[in-house]
Short mmCIF file of C-alpha atoms in Angstrom, two decimals:
data_model
loop_
_atom_site.label_atom_id
_atom_site.label_comp_id
_atom_site.label_asym_id
_atom_site.label_seq_id
_atom_site.Cartn_x
_atom_site.Cartn_y
_atom_site.Cartn_z
CA MET A 190 15.51 15.54 -35.62
CA VAL A 191 15.60 11.77 -35.68
CA ILE A 192 15.15 10.23 -32.27
CA ASN A 193 16.43 6.71 -31.73
CA TYR A 194 16.09 4.43 -28.76
CA PRO A 195 19.28 3.95 -26.71
CA ASN A 196 19.79 0.61 -28.51
CA GLY A 197 19.87 2.46 -31.84
CA GLN A 198 16.44 1.33 -33.00
CA PRO A 199 14.32 4.06 -34.55
CA PHE A 200 11.68 5.64 -32.35
CA LYS A 201 8.14 4.69 -33.42
CA GLU A 202 5.04 6.81 -32.84
CA SER A 203 3.12 3.77 -31.68
CA HIS A 204 5.19 3.60 -28.50
CA SER A 205 2.94 2.51 -25.68
CA ALA A 206 3.79 5.41 -23.35
CA LEU A 207 2.57 7.85 -25.99
CA LYS A 208 -0.56 5.85 -26.60
CA LYS A 209 -1.29 6.02 -22.90
CA THR A 210 -1.01 9.80 -22.81
CA ARG A 211 -3.34 10.03 -25.75
CA THR A 212 -6.07 7.87 -24.30
CA GLN A 213 -5.97 9.48 -20.88
CA ASN A 214 -8.26 12.31 -21.89
CA THR A 215 -10.63 10.48 -24.21
CA ILE A 216 -12.65 7.38 -23.63
CA TYR A 217 -12.79 5.03 -26.62
CA GLY A 218 -14.55 2.05 -25.06
CA ASN A 219 -11.70 0.33 -23.29
CA ARG A 220 -9.33 0.51 -26.22
CA GLY A 221 -5.76 1.18 -25.16
CA MET A 222 -6.56 1.38 -21.47
CA SER A 223 -5.14 -1.25 -19.23
CA LEU A 224 -7.26 -2.86 -16.56
CA GLU A 225 -5.02 -1.14 -14.02
CA ASP A 226 -5.67 2.29 -15.56
CA GLU A 227 -9.40 1.64 -15.54
CA ILE A 228 -9.40 0.60 -11.90
CA ASN A 229 -7.24 3.55 -10.90
CA GLU A 230 -9.68 5.86 -12.65
CA SER A 231 -12.62 4.19 -10.94
CA ASN A 232 -10.89 4.55 -7.57
CA LYS A 233 -10.33 8.23 -8.30
CA TYR A 234 -14.04 8.60 -9.01
CA TYR A 235 -14.97 6.77 -5.80
CA LEU A 236 -12.55 8.94 -3.79
CA GLU A 237 -13.68 12.26 -5.28
CA HIS A 238 -17.32 11.39 -4.66
CA GLY A 239 -16.74 10.32 -1.06
CA ILE A 240 -17.84 6.75 -1.86
CA ALA A 241 -14.71 4.85 -0.88
CA VAL A 242 -10.98 5.32 -0.26
CA ILE A 243 -9.15 2.66 -2.25
CA HIS A 244 -5.65 3.01 -3.63
CA LYS A 245 -3.22 0.95 -5.64
CA LYS A 246 -0.11 0.24 -3.65
CA PRO A 247 3.20 1.44 -5.07
CA ILE A 248 5.45 -1.17 -6.67
CA PRO A 249 7.83 -2.47 -4.00
CA ILE A 250 11.46 -1.91 -4.89
CA GLN A 251 14.81 -2.40 -3.22
CA ILE A 252 16.83 0.77 -3.49
CA VAL A 253 20.58 0.22 -3.74
CA ASP A 254 22.01 3.56 -4.86
CA VAL A 255 20.66 7.10 -4.72
CA SER A 256 22.51 10.16 -5.94
CA TYR A 257 21.79 13.67 -4.66
CA PRO A 258 22.62 16.14 -7.40
CA LYS A 259 23.01 19.74 -6.24
CA ARG A 260 19.90 21.87 -6.64
CA SER A 261 17.73 19.04 -7.99
CA ALA A 262 15.75 16.06 -6.77
CA ALA A 263 17.37 12.87 -5.50
CA VAL A 264 17.80 10.31 -8.28
CA ILE A 265 17.56 6.57 -7.69
CA ARG A 266 20.45 5.15 -9.72
CA GLU A 267 20.17 1.48 -8.88
CA ALA A 268 17.11 -0.37 -7.63
CA TYR A 269 15.47 -3.73 -8.12
CA PHE A 270 11.88 -4.90 -8.23
CA LYS A 271 10.83 -6.87 -5.17
CA GLN A 272 8.02 -9.38 -5.02
CA ALA A 273 4.99 -7.82 -3.37
CA SER A 274 3.90 -9.46 -0.13
CA THR A 275 0.31 -8.30 -0.48
CA THR A 276 -2.27 -7.67 -3.17
CA ASP A 277 -2.25 -4.52 -5.30
CA TYR A 278 -5.29 -2.63 -4.03
CA ASN A 279 -6.77 -1.99 -0.62
CA GLY A 280 -8.85 0.54 1.21
CA VAL A 281 -12.07 1.22 3.06
CA TYR A 282 -15.69 1.29 1.92
CA HIS A 283 -18.70 1.69 4.23
CA GLY A 284 -16.59 0.73 7.20
CA LYS A 285 -15.41 -2.46 5.46
CA TYR A 286 -11.83 -3.31 4.62
CA ILE A 287 -11.49 -4.02 0.89
CA ASP A 288 -8.53 -5.91 -0.59
CA PHE A 289 -8.11 -7.10 -4.15
CA GLU A 290 -6.01 -7.95 -7.17
CA ALA A 291 -6.74 -7.15 -10.81
CA LYS A 292 -5.80 -9.75 -13.41
CA GLU A 293 -6.23 -10.14 -17.13
CA THR A 294 -6.14 -13.39 -19.07
CA LYS A 295 -6.13 -14.20 -22.76
CA ASN A 296 -7.43 -17.63 -21.94
CA LYS A 297 -10.94 -18.20 -23.34
CA VAL A 298 -12.29 -20.93 -21.11
CA SER A 299 -10.61 -20.58 -17.74
CA PHE A 300 -8.57 -18.38 -15.44
CA PRO A 301 -5.15 -19.90 -14.72
CA LEU A 302 -4.11 -20.01 -11.06
CA SER A 303 -0.57 -19.15 -12.19
CA ASN A 304 -1.86 -15.56 -12.10
CA PHE A 305 -1.40 -15.66 -8.33
CA HIS A 306 1.64 -15.96 -6.15
CA LYS A 307 1.33 -18.11 -3.05
CA HIS A 308 1.83 -15.12 -0.72
CA GLN A 309 -0.99 -13.19 -2.43
CA VAL A 310 -3.41 -16.02 -1.77
CA GLU A 311 -2.15 -16.27 1.81
CA HIS A 312 -2.55 -12.51 2.21
CA MET A 313 -6.17 -12.64 1.02
CA ARG A 314 -6.85 -15.54 3.35
CA ALA A 315 -5.39 -13.66 6.32
CA CYS A 316 -7.37 -10.50 5.47
CA GLN A 317 -10.60 -12.41 5.08
CA LYS A 318 -10.05 -14.05 8.48
CA GLN A 319 -9.91 -10.52 9.92
CA GLY A 320 -13.26 -9.70 8.32
CA GLY A 321 -11.91 -8.02 5.21
CA ILE A 322 -13.61 -8.39 1.83
CA CYS A 323 -11.18 -9.96 -0.63
CA PHE A 324 -11.60 -10.67 -4.31
CA THR A 325 -10.00 -10.47 -7.74
CA ILE A 326 -11.23 -8.46 -10.68
CA VAL A 327 -10.75 -10.79 -13.63
CA ARG A 328 -10.86 -9.60 -17.20
CA PHE A 329 -11.11 -12.05 -20.07
CA VAL A 330 -9.28 -9.93 -22.62
CA LEU A 331 -10.56 -11.60 -25.80
CA SER A 332 -14.24 -11.29 -24.88
CA SER A 333 -13.85 -8.11 -22.77
CA GLU A 334 -15.81 -9.81 -20.00
CA LEU A 335 -15.20 -8.60 -16.50
CA PHE A 336 -15.94 -10.40 -13.23
CA LEU A 337 -15.56 -9.86 -9.53
CA LEU A 338 -14.35 -13.20 -8.27
CA PRO A 339 -14.72 -13.66 -4.49
CA ALA A 340 -11.58 -14.92 -2.76
CA ASP A 341 -13.41 -18.00 -1.44
CA ILE A 342 -13.60 -19.43 -4.95
CA ILE A 343 -9.90 -18.75 -5.44
CA PHE A 344 -9.05 -20.51 -2.15
CA GLU A 345 -11.16 -23.52 -3.15
CA TYR A 346 -9.33 -24.01 -6.47
CA TRP A 347 -5.95 -23.02 -5.05
CA ASP A 348 -6.21 -25.66 -2.31
CA ASN A 349 -7.23 -28.36 -4.80
CA GLN A 350 -4.39 -27.81 -7.28
CA GLU A 351 -2.88 -31.11 -6.21
CA SER A 352 -5.79 -32.83 -7.92
CA GLY A 353 -4.42 -31.59 -11.25
CA ARG A 354 -6.75 -28.68 -12.11
CA LYS A 355 -4.58 -25.54 -12.32
CA SER A 356 -7.25 -23.04 -13.38
CA ILE A 357 -10.75 -21.84 -12.50
CA PRO A 358 -13.24 -22.65 -15.30
CA LYS A 359 -14.93 -19.57 -16.75
CA LYS A 360 -18.26 -21.32 -16.18
CA VAL A 361 -17.57 -21.36 -12.42
CA ILE A 362 -16.57 -17.70 -12.53
CA LYS A 363 -19.83 -16.87 -14.32
CA ASP A 364 -21.86 -18.88 -11.80
CA LYS A 365 -20.16 -17.89 -8.55
CA GLY A 366 -18.60 -14.55 -9.46
CA ILE A 367 -20.37 -11.28 -10.18
CA GLU A 368 -20.28 -9.99 -13.75
CA LEU A 369 -19.34 -6.30 -13.97
CA ASP A 370 -20.49 -4.08 -16.81
CA TYR A 371 -18.32 -1.22 -18.00
CA GLY A 372 -19.72 2.15 -17.08
CA LEU A 373 -18.90 5.74 -17.87
CA GLU A 374 -18.32 6.91 -14.33
CA PRO A 375 -16.81 4.95 -12.79
CA ARG A 376 -15.37 2.92 -15.66
CA ILE A 377 -15.49 -0.27 -13.60
CA PRO A 378 -18.26 -0.04 -10.98
CA TYR A 379 -16.80 -2.88 -8.95
CA LEU A 380 -18.23 -1.63 -5.66
CA GLU A 381 -21.64 -2.74 -6.97
CA GLY A 382 -20.18 -6.24 -6.90
CA VAL A 383 -18.98 -5.62 -3.35
CA ASP A 384 -22.51 -4.48 -2.43
CA CYS A 385 -23.77 -7.84 -3.73
CA LEU A 386 -21.30 -9.69 -1.52
CA ILE A 387 -22.37 -7.62 1.50
CA SER A 388 -26.12 -8.01 0.85
CA ASN A 389 -25.69 -11.76 0.39
CA HIS A 390 -24.52 -11.68 4.01
CA LYS A 391 -21.16 -12.94 3.01
CA PHE A 392 -19.59 -10.09 5.00
CA MET B 526 40.45 -6.91 -0.30
CA VAL B 527 39.74 -3.29 0.52
CA ILE B 528 36.21 -2.25 -0.27
CA ASN B 529 35.55 1.42 -0.88
CA TYR B 530 32.32 3.24 -1.47
CA PRO B 531 31.68 4.38 -5.06
CA ASN B 532 32.81 7.86 -4.01
CA GLY B 533 36.16 6.43 -2.98
CA GLN B 534 35.57 6.70 0.78
CA PRO B 535 36.66 3.65 2.75
CA PHE B 536 33.97 1.21 3.80
CA LYS B 537 33.29 1.31 7.55
CA GLU B 538 32.01 -1.59 9.61
CA SER B 539 29.57 0.72 11.37
CA HIS B 540 27.56 1.12 8.16
CA SER B 541 23.90 1.38 9.06
CA ALA B 542 22.80 -1.53 6.85
CA LEU B 543 25.11 -3.82 8.75
CA LYS B 544 23.96 -2.47 12.07
CA LYS B 545 20.39 -3.22 11.07
CA THR B 546 21.18 -6.84 10.29
CA ARG B 547 22.86 -7.15 13.62
CA THR B 548 19.99 -5.76 15.67
CA GLN B 549 17.34 -7.74 13.83
CA ASN B 550 17.97 -10.83 15.92
CA THR B 551 18.65 -9.21 19.25
CA ILE B 552 16.59 -6.77 21.22
CA TYR B 553 18.58 -4.11 23.06
CA GLY B 554 15.80 -1.90 24.36
CA ASN B 555 15.08 0.30 21.38
CA ARG B 556 18.69 1.18 20.73
CA GLY B 557 19.47 1.44 17.05
CA MET B 558 15.96 0.56 15.94
CA SER B 559 13.93 3.15 14.15
CA LEU B 560 10.27 3.66 14.94
CA GLU B 561 9.54 2.24 11.49
CA ASP B 562 11.52 -0.93 12.21
CA GLU B 563 9.72 -1.36 15.51
CA ILE B 564 6.31 -0.98 13.91
CA ASN B 565 7.23 -3.32 11.07
CA GLU B 566 8.32 -5.90 13.61
CA SER B 567 5.11 -5.43 15.58
CA ASN B 568 3.08 -5.86 12.38
CA LYS B 569 4.97 -9.06 11.64
CA TYR B 570 4.08 -10.33 15.09
CA TYR B 571 0.42 -9.41 14.64
CA LEU B 572 0.37 -11.12 11.23
CA GLU B 573 2.09 -14.31 12.34
CA HIS B 574 -0.26 -14.63 15.31
CA GLY B 575 -3.40 -14.06 13.25
CA ILE B 576 -4.19 -10.86 15.18
CA ALA B 577 -4.22 -8.34 12.33
CA VAL B 578 -3.00 -7.85 8.77
CA ILE B 579 -1.25 -4.48 8.62
CA HIS B 580 1.56 -3.58 6.24
CA LYS B 581 3.73 -0.60 5.49
CA LYS B 582 3.16 0.61 1.96
CA PRO B 583 6.14 0.66 -0.38
CA ILE B 584 7.75 4.04 -1.11
CA PRO B 585 6.10 5.49 -4.21
CA ILE B 586 8.58 6.16 -7.00
CA GLN B 587 8.41 7.30 -10.59
CA ILE B 588 10.42 4.93 -12.74
CA VAL B 589 12.06 6.58 -15.75
CA ASP B 590 14.57 4.03 -17.01
CA VAL B 591 14.92 0.29 -16.54
CA SER B 592 17.62 -1.86 -18.06
CA TYR B 593 17.21 -5.58 -18.66
CA PRO B 594 20.62 -7.21 -18.48
CA LYS B 595 20.80 -10.68 -20.00
CA ARG B 596 20.43 -13.52 -17.49
CA SER B 597 19.87 -11.24 -14.51
CA ALA B 598 17.14 -9.21 -12.87
CA ALA B 599 15.82 -5.96 -14.33
CA VAL B 600 17.66 -2.93 -12.92
CA ILE B 601 15.99 0.42 -12.35
CA ARG B 602 18.55 2.93 -13.60
CA GLU B 603 16.65 6.17 -13.14
CA ALA B 604 13.75 6.82 -10.81
CA TYR B 605 12.52 9.60 -8.56
CA PHE B 606 10.77 9.69 -5.22
CA LYS B 607 7.13 10.72 -5.47
CA GLN B 608 5.11 12.25 -2.68
CA ALA B 609 2.84 9.62 -1.14
CA SER B 610 -0.87 10.32 -1.51
CA THR B 611 -1.78 8.25 1.53
CA THR B 612 -0.41 7.38 4.94
CA ASP B 613 2.30 4.77 5.43
CA TYR B 614 0.44 1.91 7.08
CA ASN B 615 -2.94 0.32 6.57
CA GLY B 616 -4.70 -2.97 7.02
CA VAL B 617 -7.48 -4.83 8.77
CA TYR B 618 -8.05 -5.73 12.42
CA HIS B 619 -11.22 -7.35 13.81
CA GLY B 620 -13.13 -6.34 10.69
CA LYS B 621 -12.03 -2.71 11.07
CA TYR B 622 -9.99 -0.75 8.57
CA ILE B 623 -6.84 0.64 10.21
CA ASP B 624 -4.82 3.51 8.73
CA PHE B 625 -1.94 5.36 10.32
CA GLU B 626 1.31 7.24 10.15
CA ALA B 627 4.35 6.90 12.41
CA LYS B 628 6.24 10.06 13.32
CA GLU B 629 9.13 10.94 15.57
CA THR B 630 9.90 14.34 17.00
CA LYS B 631 12.84 15.73 18.94
CA ASN B 632 10.59 18.46 20.23
CA LYS B 633 10.13 18.26 24.02
CA VAL B 634 6.86 20.06 24.56
CA SER B 635 4.79 19.65 21.42
CA PHE B 636 4.32 17.76 18.16
CA PRO B 637 4.76 20.05 15.13
CA LEU B 638 2.05 19.83 12.48
CA SER B 639 4.81 20.21 9.86
CA ASN B 640 5.17 16.46 10.30
CA PHE B 641 2.12 16.05 8.08
CA HIS B 642 1.47 16.82 4.46
CA LYS B 643 -1.92 18.23 3.58
CA HIS B 644 -2.85 15.18 1.50
CA GLN B 645 -2.06 12.84 4.41
CA VAL B 646 -4.46 14.71 6.65
CA GLU B 647 -7.06 14.69 3.87
CA HIS B 648 -6.51 10.97 3.36
CA MET B 649 -7.08 10.27 7.06
CA ARG B 650 -10.20 12.42 7.01
CA ALA B 651 -11.58 10.54 3.98
CA CYS B 652 -10.81 7.16 5.56
CA GLN B 653 -12.42 8.11 8.83
CA LYS B 654 -15.57 9.24 6.98
CA GLN B 655 -15.72 5.70 5.56
CA GLY B 656 -15.58 4.26 9.07
CA GLY B 657 -11.86 3.56 9.14
CA ILE B 658 -9.81 4.00 12.31
CA CYS B 659 -7.08 6.58 11.72
CA PHE B 660 -4.32 7.76 14.00
CA THR B 661 -0.65 8.59 14.26
CA ILE B 662 1.91 6.85 16.41
CA VAL B 663 3.99 9.68 17.84
CA ARG B 664 7.32 9.12 19.50
CA PHE B 665 8.98 11.83 21.53
CA VAL B 666 12.56 10.79 20.85
CA LEU B 667 14.24 12.53 23.77
CA SER B 668 11.96 11.05 26.42
CA SER B 669 11.23 7.79 24.52
CA GLU B 670 7.52 8.39 25.13
CA LEU B 671 5.13 6.82 22.69
CA PHE B 672 1.52 7.78 22.02
CA LEU B 673 -1.34 6.76 19.79
CA LEU B 674 -2.84 10.04 18.71
CA PRO B 675 -6.36 9.72 17.26
CA ALA B 676 -6.85 11.51 13.94
CA ASP B 677 -9.65 13.71 15.39
CA ILE B 678 -7.12 15.58 17.51
CA ILE B 679 -4.90 16.07 14.47
CA PHE B 680 -7.84 17.42 12.43
CA GLU B 681 -8.75 19.84 15.24
CA TYR B 682 -5.26 21.37 15.38
CA TRP B 683 -4.75 21.17 11.62
CA ASP B 684 -7.93 23.11 10.95
CA ASN B 685 -7.01 25.78 13.48
CA GLN B 686 -3.50 26.48 12.20
CA GLU B 687 -4.68 29.86 10.94
CA SER B 688 -4.97 30.90 14.55
CA GLY B 689 -1.20 30.69 14.80
CA ARG B 690 -0.65 27.44 16.72
CA LYS B 691 1.36 25.11 14.44
CA SER B 692 1.82 22.18 16.81
CA ILE B 693 -0.11 19.93 19.17
CA PRO B 694 0.98 20.44 22.80
CA LYS B 695 2.36 17.31 24.45
CA LYS B 696 -0.06 17.91 27.31
CA VAL B 697 -2.97 17.51 24.88
CA ILE B 698 -1.42 14.35 23.44
CA LYS B 699 -1.06 12.97 26.99
CA ASP B 700 -4.65 13.85 27.82
CA LYS B 701 -6.43 12.85 24.63
CA GLY B 702 -4.03 10.30 23.15
CA ILE B 703 -3.25 6.84 24.46
CA GLU B 704 0.18 6.24 25.91
CA LEU B 705 1.82 3.07 24.59
CA ASP B 706 4.37 1.10 26.58
CA TYR B 707 7.15 -0.76 24.84
CA GLY B 708 6.68 -4.51 25.01
CA LEU B 709 8.73 -7.54 24.11
CA GLU B 710 6.28 -9.07 21.65
CA PRO B 711 5.09 -7.04 19.93
CA ARG B 712 7.61 -4.24 20.46
CA ILE B 713 4.89 -1.61 20.11
CA PRO B 714 1.50 -3.04 21.14
CA TYR B 715 -0.40 -0.28 19.39
CA LEU B 716 -3.49 -2.42 18.79
CA GLU B 717 -4.15 -2.13 22.53
CA GLY B 718 -4.57 1.57 21.84
CA VAL B 719 -6.93 0.74 18.97
CA ASP B 720 -8.91 -1.49 21.36
CA CYS B 721 -9.29 1.54 23.65
CA LEU B 722 -10.65 3.62 20.76
CA ILE B 723 -13.11 0.86 19.85
CA SER B 724 -14.28 0.27 23.42
CA ASN B 725 -14.76 4.01 23.94
CA HIS B 726 -17.36 3.67 21.16
CA LYS B 727 -15.38 5.97 18.98
CA PHE B 728 -15.61 3.40 16.17
#
């Protein structure tokens, strides 16, 4: 049977959803896994081992129409994506409130501030004022380098955008951020970076 | 122009969405406002006054089909409600991680444990082990009484369900919970209850 997409285009085996299913059970370095998948897996590890309780928030949507077919689950028939008013991940670790974003960039030399929305930066600022630990996990896709970038650095560059610089140089991220190495379990041991922040008396 | 619902039924002015818009600007006791609306409004107050950063999590859904009409926003055409793996609200207050549910009951003498899913109780237990402050805001609808019920009490009754008792008596909630009075700003000053928990050295 030939399966076509609704637009009539032929169905290809390399469809990303299939790829995802395939890589879920096998670890081939980080090939095929998105940063989000890797963080979700790490959070699962942290949760199952009683180390931390950190979850990705669901995508906020505006539901317009729901149908209730007989004898089956309610189906959302019309909904729209809403802009999130917070960051993607939050939770609790060693009594501390943890709040972060995960971002990838193909840029080689810097991390563009266009990766953030104003309200996300404001959210991190508000959380940090309450004693929360806020940061961004930044992945430089082309070099597979991974950093925990404390929110303070983001605020500094965000507030100075007027001066013309619209990105954080990778050099600054290397100097002031914490480099994370990929692990087996968890895939991204980012709480080690958080430990660094805590032991540096930043929190 | 006559506007009908998609099912052909005539559109009525008393539609709940309209009602909501109307009550957003005016406070008539708690008439017409759901517990969720009241908590969201309280959270907004706490956020705007720099007191705490606490948000309701979006409803988790499984998106199956999205269409991308030209020159307009992406439309979700098929999606299903997923069961949440956490509680509804979390955030940070005075450096503490806060995590809670909000539940209403029409029961007069007790609060049925059927209001919780197993995973919600497990989530609260995991958060509390990490030093988070977990509770449920319980509203007895018929008497308009409002309590902050610490998670420990919920765990106690949850774990003893085998014994036959499937609800927490209101008397116990009155004794061991913290009664909350409705206020003007915020509508539900539940952080006063959290202050009580903190000052009782529970956290």
